[in-house]
C-alpha cells in the first residue's frame, strides 16, 4: 500500500507539548509527543474528537508552534524560525488539504492551483501553465480548469485542493479530514487518487477518525487525550477497533 | 500583483450591494469635493477679476506724500518715471493702469457719506466698462470733467439719480479743505460689500480736487499674466525700488485707505512708495476666500472621516467573512505583506473606480450648473461679487481631488488589512466566520 520509507525523516517531533490558554485556564492539547515521518509514508493520525489530531497537524504544518519540545520539518527547527521563514517553509516544503477545501472563491480552478506558484515567484507563466494543467489532468478535472469553486461539486473542489497542495512539489502533504465533507463514493475516489499519488512518491499525513481513511494507511498513529498511545498498521488498528 | 488585483475586483463584484453602497458614497464625496473646489475656483476668479478691475491691480505701486509730518496724501509724484522702472522690473507683466486715489465726503442735498474716490481714465479702461453693470446712465461719460460714478447703495442713501449734483469734499495736499461739485453720470449695480463706499471720477477731476499737477497719480496698478505671482513680484519691486533710490514703506496687509492715520503719525516727509498686492488692497476678498477655503476643508474633512469609517467598516466585514480564506492562504504560504496588499488592493481599487466616477460626474455637474446660470441669493451676491453661481473646473484641481480621495480611502483600508495580515493562520483557518 505505502511505499517503503527512506531513512531521512521529513518530520521529526521530539517530546512536544502544546498548551492553549483559555482565559485563566491552561489546556494541554499535546503531551510528550514524539514522532517521525519518513519520505513516501502514507500515515494517518487517528483518534477521537478532541484528541489533538488537528493540533498535531498544525504543528507539523508550521501554522502553529510547540509550547515545549522540538518540531523539525524538512530539516528546519520550526521553533527557531521567524514568522516569514515559517511561511516560506510552508510554501516550499508543505502542501495542505483542508476539510472544507478552502479554495479562493473568486479564482477559477486553474488560478487556485497556480496561486502557490505565483507566491513562489520561481516560474514564468508558460512553466506555471504547464505544471498546473499537468496536475489538473492528473487529478482528473482539467476540463473544469476555468470553473470557479462555486461551480464545482465537493469532490471536484477537493481535487482542485489536492492539485493546489501538490503544485509546488512539497516534501509532505498534510490533509485534515479530507473526506469529511464528501459523500462516501467521492471520498473513496479522493482516497484512491491520494494513494496513487503516494505510490508515485508523495508523502501524505492525514488526520482523521474516518475508518475508511484509516484502512488505507500504511501507518496509523493513534492519539488519545493528546498522547500517542500506539503506532500500528491499519490492520492492527482495525482489528483492535473491531 | 495581477492575481491580487483580480481577487480584489472579483470580491468587489461578488459583494455588489456593499460595493455599490460604499463606492457610491465615495463617488458622492468626490462629486462634492469637485463641485466645492470648482465653486471656490470660480468665486476666486470672479472676485479677483472684479476686484482687480475696480479697486486694485494684482500688484499696486502707490504710496503717500507728506508735505508735513502730520499730513498724508495717497499720491506718487512723477509717476511716469516710476512707471518706467516698474514696467522694466516686473516679470510676467500683462498690462498697466494708472489710477488716482482719494478719500473724501460725498454730500448730497439730503445726506452725506465718506467714500473712497478713484480717479480713472475711462478711455483706457476697457475691463472697467465690461465688469460694471450700469443700471442708470452711461459709464463712458466718466470722460467728462466733474462726472462721477456711484453704486446703487450710495445713490439710495444720498437720494441721487442721473444728472444730480453731489459735492465731493476732501483735504488737499497742503491740508486745506477743498470741494468740487460732480454730476452723477452713471449708477452701477453693487459689486461686493465695499462698493457701497466706492466712487469713480475722471483723473482730471481728482487732480483738481487735491490740487495735483498732471505728473501726479494715485498709483500704478500692475496686471500679471499669472496672478499667483503677485506676492513674489511685489517683494521683488520693493527691493528694486529701493535700489532705484525710492523710499519704500514696510509691507502692511491693509488697503491704502486704512493707512492714512498710520502714515500721518509717522515722522517723515516727502515721498514714500508702498507696494501692495490685491490681497492687501481688498482684505474683504481675502477674508472671504480664506473663510470659503476653511469651510471647504472642514466639509471635506467631515466627509472624508465618514468615508474612511465606511471603508474600514466594509473591509472589517469582508475580512470577517473571509477569515478562513485568509487562514488557508497564509497556510499555503502567503506572507503577511501579501495579505496586507490583497486587502489594500481591494480598498484602493474601490477608491480609484469610485473617485474617478465621482470626478467625472462632478465635472459634468459643474458644467451643468454653469449652463443653468443659477442666480445666487442677494447676500451671497454681495459677498461673492457675482450674480450667478460660477464654477471653474480646473483639471489639476480635479485630479488632485481624485488622488486625495482615492489616497485617503486607500489609507483607510490599511488598518483592517494590517489586522487581517496579523491573523494567526491557525486561528484564522478554524474561525467560525
XYZ file of C-alpha atoms in Angstrom:
675
model
C 0.000 0.000 0.000
C 2.577 2.553 1.057
C 5.961 2.990 -0.490
C 8.941 1.947 1.558
C 10.051 4.836 3.759
C 13.594 6.091 3.222
C 15.944 6.756 6.122
C 15.951 10.582 6.498
C 12.682 11.717 8.155
C 10.804 14.715 6.736
C 9.133 15.342 10.081
C 10.726 14.795 13.450
C 8.900 15.606 16.688
C 10.603 15.183 19.987
C 8.785 15.469 23.367
C 6.362 18.028 22.051
C 3.791 19.699 24.300
C 1.208 22.177 23.165
C -0.699 24.300 25.673
C -3.582 26.673 24.972
C -4.635 29.455 27.275
C -8.375 29.677 27.733
C -8.668 32.696 29.976
C -7.003 31.768 33.234
C -7.038 28.084 32.398
C -4.258 26.330 30.521
C -5.342 23.386 28.427
C -2.720 20.946 27.264
C -3.623 19.652 23.815
C -0.490 17.579 23.209
C 1.728 15.868 25.773
C 5.200 14.488 25.175
C 4.553 13.662 21.554
C 7.480 12.162 19.647
C 7.056 11.123 16.065
C 8.948 10.711 12.813
C 7.538 10.724 9.300
C 9.757 9.366 6.572
C 9.520 10.211 2.867
C 6.918 8.200 0.970
C 4.782 7.390 4.007
C 1.015 7.360 3.920
C 0.357 7.978 7.571
C -2.850 8.619 9.410
C -3.189 10.320 12.759
C -6.299 8.761 14.188
C -8.205 9.429 17.334
C -11.474 10.679 18.702
C -12.567 14.326 18.570
C -10.502 16.455 20.916
C -7.597 14.000 20.983
C -5.210 16.551 19.462
C -5.071 15.351 15.834
C -5.569 18.791 14.310
C -3.177 20.383 16.807
C -0.507 17.880 15.844
C -1.149 18.504 12.161
C -0.937 22.285 12.767
C 2.458 21.919 14.433
C 3.783 19.773 11.602
C 2.192 22.187 9.120
C 4.066 25.104 10.735
C 0.870 27.081 11.241
C 1.383 26.795 14.979
C 4.403 26.340 17.220
C 5.015 23.940 20.080
C 4.986 25.131 23.683
C 7.762 22.729 24.575
C 9.825 20.209 22.664
C 11.232 20.240 19.175
C 9.485 20.127 15.803
C 11.752 19.640 12.816
C 10.167 19.865 9.376
C 12.198 19.416 6.199
C 15.330 19.772 8.273
C 14.324 23.038 9.961
C 13.583 23.518 13.637
C 10.267 25.379 13.464
C 10.630 26.730 16.998
C 13.623 28.755 15.873
C 12.109 30.181 12.714
C 10.661 33.667 12.357
C 7.139 34.140 11.032
C 8.332 34.900 7.498
C 10.599 31.829 7.448
C 7.784 29.603 8.685
C 5.607 30.938 5.867
C 8.354 30.226 3.339
C 8.741 26.734 4.744
C 5.001 26.133 4.348
C 5.114 27.466 0.798
C 8.087 25.437 -0.347
C 8.021 22.223 1.668
C 4.404 21.596 2.620
C 1.091 21.070 0.895
C -2.255 21.490 2.633
C -5.588 19.839 2.005
C -8.401 21.094 4.171
C -11.632 19.513 5.257
C -13.653 22.326 3.702
C -11.332 22.729 0.682
C -10.612 26.423 1.458
C -10.236 27.459 -2.158
C -10.293 31.114 -3.111
C -13.874 31.546 -4.207
C -13.250 34.258 -6.775
C -10.485 32.406 -8.598
C -11.140 29.555 -11.011
C -9.667 26.068 -10.566
C -6.613 26.871 -12.680
C -5.890 30.080 -10.755
C -6.369 28.385 -7.390
C -3.828 25.738 -8.316
C -1.491 28.314 -9.828
C -1.633 30.561 -6.744
C 1.189 28.928 -4.697
C 3.434 29.101 -7.769
C 2.725 32.834 -8.032
C 3.677 33.185 -4.382
C 6.897 31.277 -5.038
C 7.810 33.546 -7.974
C 10.087 30.874 -9.380
C 8.368 30.020 -12.672
C 7.270 32.002 -15.683
C 3.711 31.936 -16.985
C 4.334 29.166 -19.520
C 6.018 26.956 -16.945
C 3.230 27.563 -14.471
C 0.593 26.753 -17.036
C 2.304 23.504 -17.944
C 2.617 22.457 -14.294
C -0.937 23.418 -13.387
C -2.540 21.748 -16.392
C -0.464 18.643 -15.790
C -1.772 18.464 -12.224
C -5.360 19.236 -13.167
C -5.103 16.392 -15.685
C -3.575 14.214 -13.018
C -6.482 14.804 -10.606
C -8.977 14.458 -13.449
C -10.530 17.905 -13.654
C -8.667 19.606 -16.492
C -11.958 20.228 -18.241
C -13.085 22.310 -15.243
C -9.951 24.455 -15.212
C -11.904 27.643 -15.746
C -14.724 26.891 -13.363
C -14.832 28.682 -10.072
C -15.225 26.653 -6.848
C -18.886 27.617 -6.656
C -19.449 25.851 -9.959
C -17.788 22.605 -8.836
C -19.023 19.659 -6.769
C -17.436 18.845 -3.398
C -15.319 16.096 -4.918
C -14.150 18.337 -7.731
C -13.253 21.059 -5.258
C -11.222 18.621 -3.204
C -9.412 17.538 -6.379
C -8.560 21.191 -7.019
C -7.324 21.425 -3.428
C -5.161 18.336 -3.934
C -3.713 19.809 -7.110
C -3.023 23.049 -5.262
C -1.308 21.132 -2.458
C 0.892 19.287 -4.915
C 1.725 22.067 -7.326
C 4.865 23.212 -5.511
C 6.138 19.608 -5.314
C 6.116 19.658 -1.499
C 8.055 17.279 0.708
C 4.856 16.304 2.503
C 1.127 16.863 2.050
C -0.941 17.392 5.183
C -4.606 16.578 4.945
C -7.009 17.489 7.713
C -10.110 15.282 7.490
C -10.022 15.451 3.678
C -13.088 13.278 3.169
C -15.249 14.641 5.956
C -17.293 16.861 3.679
C -17.616 14.337 0.870
C -20.059 11.523 0.264
C -18.620 8.029 0.580
C -18.252 7.398 -3.165
C -16.474 10.703 -3.754
C -14.455 10.198 -0.568
C -13.229 6.851 -1.854
C -12.323 8.346 -5.215
C -10.313 11.063 -3.481
C -8.534 8.489 -1.340
C -7.786 6.403 -4.445
C -6.256 9.456 -6.020
C -4.137 10.233 -2.953
C -2.928 6.667 -2.751
C -1.982 6.760 -6.392
C -0.040 9.959 -5.810
C 1.579 8.371 -2.786
C 2.697 5.427 -4.882
C 4.326 7.943 -7.182
C 6.335 9.277 -4.242
C 4.299 11.967 -2.469
C 4.311 11.713 1.313
C 0.891 12.117 2.948
C -0.061 12.731 6.534
C -3.758 12.689 7.411
C -5.712 13.476 10.484
C -8.989 11.623 10.590
C -11.330 9.495 12.589
C -12.907 8.053 9.448
C -12.281 4.261 9.410
C -12.265 4.292 5.589
C -9.308 6.614 5.562
C -7.554 4.705 8.333
C -7.946 1.473 6.410
C -5.813 2.869 3.618
C -2.950 3.972 5.859
C 0.498 2.448 5.839
C 0.891 3.533 9.438
C -1.650 4.682 11.984
C -0.588 6.983 14.811
C -3.257 6.747 17.473
C -3.790 9.782 19.670
C -5.791 9.840 22.866
C -6.002 12.909 25.104
C -3.004 14.474 23.423
C -0.736 11.467 23.788
C 0.409 8.976 21.199
C -0.876 5.729 22.586
C 0.035 3.495 19.665
C 1.726 3.361 16.290
C 0.356 0.455 14.299
C -0.632 -0.788 10.889
C -4.127 -0.204 9.526
C -4.922 -3.898 10.020
C -3.864 -3.804 13.664
C -5.909 -0.676 14.202
C -8.994 -2.167 12.585
C -8.658 -5.436 14.456
C -8.432 -3.617 17.743
C -11.360 -1.378 16.850
C -13.425 -4.444 15.898
C 0.055 41.549 -8.496
C -2.358 40.884 -11.334
C -3.854 37.993 -9.383
C -4.283 40.203 -6.310
C -5.991 42.766 -8.500
C -8.187 40.063 -9.938
C -9.093 38.780 -6.460
C -9.885 42.341 -5.369
C -12.019 43.092 -8.428
C -13.925 39.845 -8.197
C -14.539 40.198 -4.478
C -15.887 43.680 -5.066
C -18.110 42.344 -7.827
C -19.256 39.457 -5.657
C -20.420 41.802 -2.869
C -22.257 44.026 -5.309
C -24.623 45.741 -2.862
C -21.920 46.596 -0.385
C -19.581 47.755 -3.137
C -22.251 49.929 -4.724
C -23.162 51.467 -1.394
C -19.639 52.352 -0.368
C -18.472 53.155 -3.906
C -21.493 55.419 -4.284
C -20.614 57.222 -1.069
C -17.011 57.718 -2.214
C -18.242 58.956 -5.592
C -20.655 61.404 -3.950
C -17.886 62.782 -1.742
C -15.703 63.196 -4.833
C -18.545 64.947 -6.666
C -18.994 67.298 -3.711
C -15.288 67.986 -3.495
C -15.024 68.664 -7.230
C -18.051 70.969 -7.063
C -16.833 72.779 -3.953
C -13.360 73.336 -5.376
C -14.857 74.406 -8.712
C -17.122 76.820 -6.846
C -14.129 78.109 -4.903
C -12.062 78.498 -8.077
C -14.972 80.163 -9.883
C -15.642 82.506 -6.988
C -11.991 83.324 -6.598
C -11.618 84.017 -10.320
C -14.768 86.110 -10.393
C -13.868 88.064 -7.240
C -10.334 88.565 -8.431
C -11.473 89.753 -11.862
C -13.983 92.148 -10.349
C -11.809 93.421 -7.533
C -8.716 93.859 -9.653
C -10.722 95.844 -12.131
C -12.492 98.051 -9.638
C -10.039 98.833 -6.899
C -6.672 97.181 -7.280
C -4.188 95.618 -9.641
C -2.576 92.261 -8.969
C 0.265 94.407 -7.693
C -0.025 98.104 -6.862
C 2.822 100.592 -6.774
C 1.488 103.636 -4.969
C 2.391 105.472 -1.811
C 1.997 108.589 0.264
C 3.410 112.059 0.032
C 3.802 114.075 3.224
C 4.423 117.745 2.974
C 4.490 117.955 6.768
C 4.738 115.090 9.194
C 1.059 115.390 10.199
C -0.369 115.139 6.675
C -0.676 112.273 4.216
C -1.676 112.328 0.564
C -2.115 108.998 -1.268
C -0.108 110.014 -4.303
C 3.084 109.406 -6.186
C 4.783 112.316 -7.825
C 6.428 111.978 -11.219
C 4.605 108.694 -11.757
C 5.886 108.309 -15.327
C 9.439 107.748 -14.162
C 8.197 105.308 -11.520
C 6.115 103.505 -14.149
C 9.171 103.069 -16.392
C 11.124 101.407 -13.583
C 8.203 99.260 -12.529
C 7.478 98.071 -16.065
C 11.135 97.162 -16.507
C 11.386 95.270 -13.227
C 8.099 93.356 -13.347
C 8.380 89.855 -14.783
C 5.253 88.472 -16.474
C 3.618 91.871 -16.775
C 0.442 91.896 -18.837
C -0.896 95.439 -18.552
C -0.623 98.626 -16.543
C -3.309 101.053 -15.421
C -2.717 104.377 -13.704
C -5.321 105.416 -11.161
C -5.891 108.323 -8.815
C -6.578 107.682 -5.171
C -8.635 109.749 -2.828
C -10.784 109.617 0.244
C -13.428 112.203 0.954
C -17.006 113.004 1.721
C -19.898 112.834 -0.717
C -22.540 115.385 0.204
C -25.967 115.493 -1.400
C -28.959 117.683 -0.601
C -30.253 115.174 1.905
C -27.304 113.273 3.320
C -23.592 112.569 3.190
C -21.213 109.667 3.448
C -17.487 109.021 3.426
C -16.253 107.460 0.218
C -13.167 106.077 -1.419
C -12.728 108.089 -4.593
C -10.800 106.618 -7.511
C -9.624 108.698 -10.417
C -9.720 106.821 -13.704
C -9.111 107.412 -17.365
C -12.182 105.616 -18.699
C -10.937 105.527 -22.283
C -8.023 103.354 -21.247
C -10.014 101.000 -19.054
C -11.846 98.512 -21.255
C -12.229 95.968 -18.462
C -13.830 98.502 -16.167
C -16.688 99.030 -18.626
C -17.147 95.288 -19.083
C -17.175 94.377 -15.408
C -19.573 97.003 -14.134
C -23.252 96.589 -14.704
C -24.609 100.088 -15.206
C -28.237 100.320 -14.131
C -28.665 104.033 -14.913
C -26.654 106.470 -17.030
C -23.607 105.976 -19.220
C -20.199 104.926 -17.966
C -18.404 106.479 -20.969
C -19.460 109.898 -19.683
C -16.838 109.469 -16.988
C -14.538 111.030 -19.547
C -16.305 114.345 -18.935
C -14.898 116.650 -16.245
C -16.652 116.557 -12.861
C -18.531 113.377 -13.719
C -18.988 110.742 -11.030
C -19.992 107.084 -10.984
C -21.581 105.771 -7.832
C -23.135 102.468 -6.817
C -26.810 101.883 -6.125
C -26.420 101.833 -2.338
C -24.781 105.270 -2.388
C -27.434 106.576 -4.768
C -30.175 105.345 -2.436
C -28.525 106.653 0.704
C -27.845 110.093 -0.774
C -31.053 110.032 -2.840
C -29.194 110.697 -6.058
C -30.177 109.980 -9.637
C -28.584 110.557 -13.014
C -27.869 114.233 -13.618
C -27.948 115.181 -9.923
C -25.050 117.064 -8.385
C -23.089 115.761 -5.455
C -20.364 117.643 -3.631
C -17.088 115.870 -3.173
C -15.024 117.355 -0.389
C -11.603 116.381 0.880
C -8.408 117.747 2.320
C -5.858 118.911 -0.188
C -2.210 118.175 -0.435
C -1.397 121.078 1.838
C -4.038 120.283 4.423
C -6.659 122.754 3.236
C -10.282 121.722 2.749
C -11.460 121.667 -0.852
C -14.583 120.582 -2.600
C -15.921 120.246 -6.107
C -19.361 119.573 -7.464
C -19.738 116.437 -9.539
C -22.598 115.295 -11.736
C -23.812 111.734 -11.400
C -23.357 110.196 -14.882
C -23.669 106.510 -14.024
C -25.123 104.352 -11.274
C -23.784 100.791 -11.125
C -25.135 97.643 -9.608
C -23.424 96.797 -6.298
C -20.366 94.642 -6.694
C -19.320 93.307 -3.339
C -19.564 94.739 0.131
C -17.167 97.607 -0.476
C -18.949 99.034 -3.478
C -21.278 100.861 -1.083
C -18.497 103.357 -0.395
C -16.611 103.366 -3.671
C -16.977 106.068 -6.317
C -15.147 106.976 -9.528
C -14.315 110.331 -11.070
C -12.071 111.269 -14.020
C -8.368 111.579 -13.158
C -8.504 115.259 -14.059
C -11.272 115.862 -11.531
C -9.398 114.084 -8.769
C -6.249 116.086 -9.535
C -8.362 119.234 -9.378
C -9.825 118.237 -6.012
C -6.413 117.675 -4.492
C -4.585 120.340 -6.414
C -2.213 117.880 -8.042
C -0.216 118.535 -11.181
C -0.527 116.157 -14.180
C 2.665 114.308 -13.201
C 0.954 113.068 -10.054
C -1.095 109.904 -9.795
C -2.586 107.776 -7.040
C -0.921 104.580 -8.041
C 0.174 102.240 -10.762
C -1.869 99.046 -10.987
C 0.001 96.125 -12.489
C -1.757 93.137 -14.046
C 0.284 89.978 -14.303
C -0.041 87.022 -16.643
C -0.084 84.799 -13.550
C -1.790 86.489 -10.629
C -0.429 83.901 -8.247
C 2.992 85.533 -8.704
C 1.713 88.787 -7.143
C 3.454 88.314 -3.782
C 6.762 87.438 -5.405
C 6.569 90.360 -7.832
C 5.664 92.780 -5.026
C 8.626 91.592 -2.968
C 10.932 91.965 -5.933
C 9.657 95.501 -6.687
C 10.203 96.611 -3.096
C 13.851 95.648 -3.428
C 14.293 97.120 -6.908
C 12.644 100.420 -5.995
C 14.968 100.833 -3.026
C 17.872 100.181 -5.385
C 16.493 102.898 -7.665
C 16.581 105.391 -4.835
C 12.961 105.331 -3.639
C 11.976 105.128 -0.012
C 9.652 102.129 0.304
C 7.133 101.616 3.105
C 7.196 98.442 5.151
C 4.702 95.914 3.881
C 1.388 96.040 5.771
C -1.589 93.875 4.860
C -4.026 96.774 4.694
C -5.666 98.765 1.898
C -4.285 102.255 1.337
C -7.371 103.946 2.802
C -6.729 102.239 6.129
C -3.175 103.589 6.236
C -3.867 107.330 6.420
C -3.792 107.559 10.200
C -0.705 105.381 10.458
C 1.176 107.412 7.850
C 0.110 110.709 9.407
C 1.571 109.654 12.751
C 4.928 108.754 11.202
C 7.740 111.230 11.436
C 8.841 111.701 7.867
C 8.111 113.998 4.969
C 8.314 113.687 1.192
C 7.515 110.632 -0.933
C 7.360 107.034 0.179
C 6.349 104.224 -2.153
C 4.004 101.494 -0.989
C 3.970 98.214 -2.932
C 0.888 96.113 -2.222
C -0.942 93.160 -3.724
C -4.630 92.638 -4.430
C -4.880 90.759 -1.130
C -3.628 93.812 0.777
C -5.950 96.202 -1.015
C -9.046 94.057 -0.738
C -8.911 92.424 2.690
C -12.601 91.572 2.495
C -11.951 89.402 -0.525
C -9.023 87.778 1.230
C -11.129 87.019 4.294
C -13.940 85.728 2.123
C -11.610 83.393 0.264
C -9.893 82.242 3.449
C -13.281 81.607 5.052
C -14.566 79.830 1.983
C -11.470 77.652 1.846
C -11.813 76.864 5.562
C -15.436 75.795 5.030
C -14.379 73.552 2.143
C -11.615 71.999 4.239
C -13.973 71.372 7.185
C -16.721 69.900 4.992
C -14.142 67.817 3.174
C -12.626 66.545 6.422
C -16.028 65.530 7.774
C -16.904 63.733 4.534
C -13.518 62.059 4.433
C -13.891 60.874 8.013
C -17.253 59.340 7.119
C -15.748 57.656 4.073
C -12.752 56.334 5.989
C -15.043 54.873 8.646
C -17.168 53.361 5.873
C -14.161 51.821 4.147
C -12.792 50.449 7.391
C -16.162 49.009 8.342
C -16.644 47.414 4.956
C -13.206 45.876 4.969
C -13.711 44.623 8.530
C -16.813 42.851 7.283
C -15.005 41.492 4.223
C -12.157 40.249 6.394
C -14.514 38.641 8.903
C -16.289 36.862 6.078
C -13.015 35.712 4.563
C -11.089 34.875 7.717
C -10.891 31.183 6.813
C -9.735 32.092 3.331
C -7.017 34.293 4.855
C -6.036 31.408 7.148
C -5.853 28.997 4.229
C -3.824 31.408 2.121
C -1.437 32.011 4.999
C -1.184 28.240 5.471
C -0.282 27.614 1.847
C 2.486 30.169 2.090
C 1.148 33.673 1.595
C 3.279 36.150 3.519
C 1.713 38.752 5.800
C 2.639 41.605 3.483
C 0.871 39.866 0.620
C -2.297 39.535 2.715
C -1.990 43.233 3.520
C -1.519 44.022 -0.171
C -4.531 41.870 -1.082
C -6.949 43.833 1.106
C -5.361 47.224 0.455
C -5.666 46.493 -3.266
C -9.361 45.876 -2.729
C -9.759 49.184 -0.894
C -7.621 51.034 -3.434
C -9.467 49.600 -6.400
C -12.830 50.562 -4.945
C -11.493 54.016 -4.103
C -9.966 54.575 -7.525
C -13.004 53.463 -9.501
C -15.439 55.356 -7.279
C -13.443 58.561 -7.093
C -12.824 58.516 -10.862
C -16.553 58.105 -11.450
C -17.195 60.847 -8.895
C -14.691 63.184 -10.546
C -16.285 62.686 -13.970
C -19.771 63.216 -12.526
C -18.519 66.257 -10.615
C -17.095 67.847 -13.756
C -20.320 67.159 -15.662
C -22.372 68.585 -12.782
C -20.160 71.699 -12.717
C -20.715 72.288 -16.436
C -24.427 71.630 -15.947
C -24.683 74.161 -13.113
C -22.795 76.748 -15.142
C -25.113 76.184 -18.078
C -28.132 76.614 -15.792
C -26.934 80.137 -14.797
C -28.225 79.697 -11.261
C -28.792 83.020 -9.503
C -27.262 83.452 -6.082
C -29.310 84.877 -3.250
C -28.703 88.590 -2.580
C -26.465 88.165 0.440
C -24.148 85.826 -1.402
C -24.106 88.084 -4.440
C -22.712 90.869 -2.265
C -20.145 88.676 -0.615
C -19.022 86.725 -3.662
C -19.232 89.666 -6.104
C -21.236 87.681 -8.620
C -24.895 87.344 -9.541
C -24.757 83.760 -10.699
C -23.130 80.632 -9.382
C -19.891 80.289 -11.304
C -17.919 77.063 -11.183
C -14.478 76.905 -12.651
C -13.353 73.378 -13.409
C -9.635 73.225 -13.147
C -8.117 69.928 -14.357
C -5.197 69.814 -11.879
C -7.628 70.520 -9.008
C -9.975 67.763 -10.182
C -7.054 65.349 -10.461
C -5.865 66.407 -7.020
C -9.361 65.801 -5.588
C -9.395 62.375 -7.193
C -5.947 61.487 -5.907
C -6.688 62.800 -2.393
C -9.988 60.891 -2.092
C -8.539 57.709 -3.590
C -5.392 58.058 -1.489
C -7.126 58.734 1.800
C -9.668 55.979 1.181
C -6.840 53.580 0.440
C -5.120 54.673 3.640
C -8.365 53.884 5.462
C -8.105 50.303 4.259
C -4.618 49.804 5.674
C -5.651 49.278 9.297
C -8.166 46.476 8.646
C -5.809 44.967 6.066
C -2.996 45.066 8.602
C -5.214 43.341 11.139
C -6.003 40.678 8.539
C -2.297 40.238 7.871
C -1.666 39.769 11.597
C -4.193 36.951 11.859
C -2.584 33.738 13.013
C -3.142 31.147 10.282
C -4.173 28.512 12.788
C -6.813 30.756 14.342
C -8.000 32.100 11.012
C -8.349 28.624 9.498
C -10.566 27.480 12.337
C -12.578 30.659 12.560
C -16.320 30.189 12.604
C -16.806 33.096 10.171
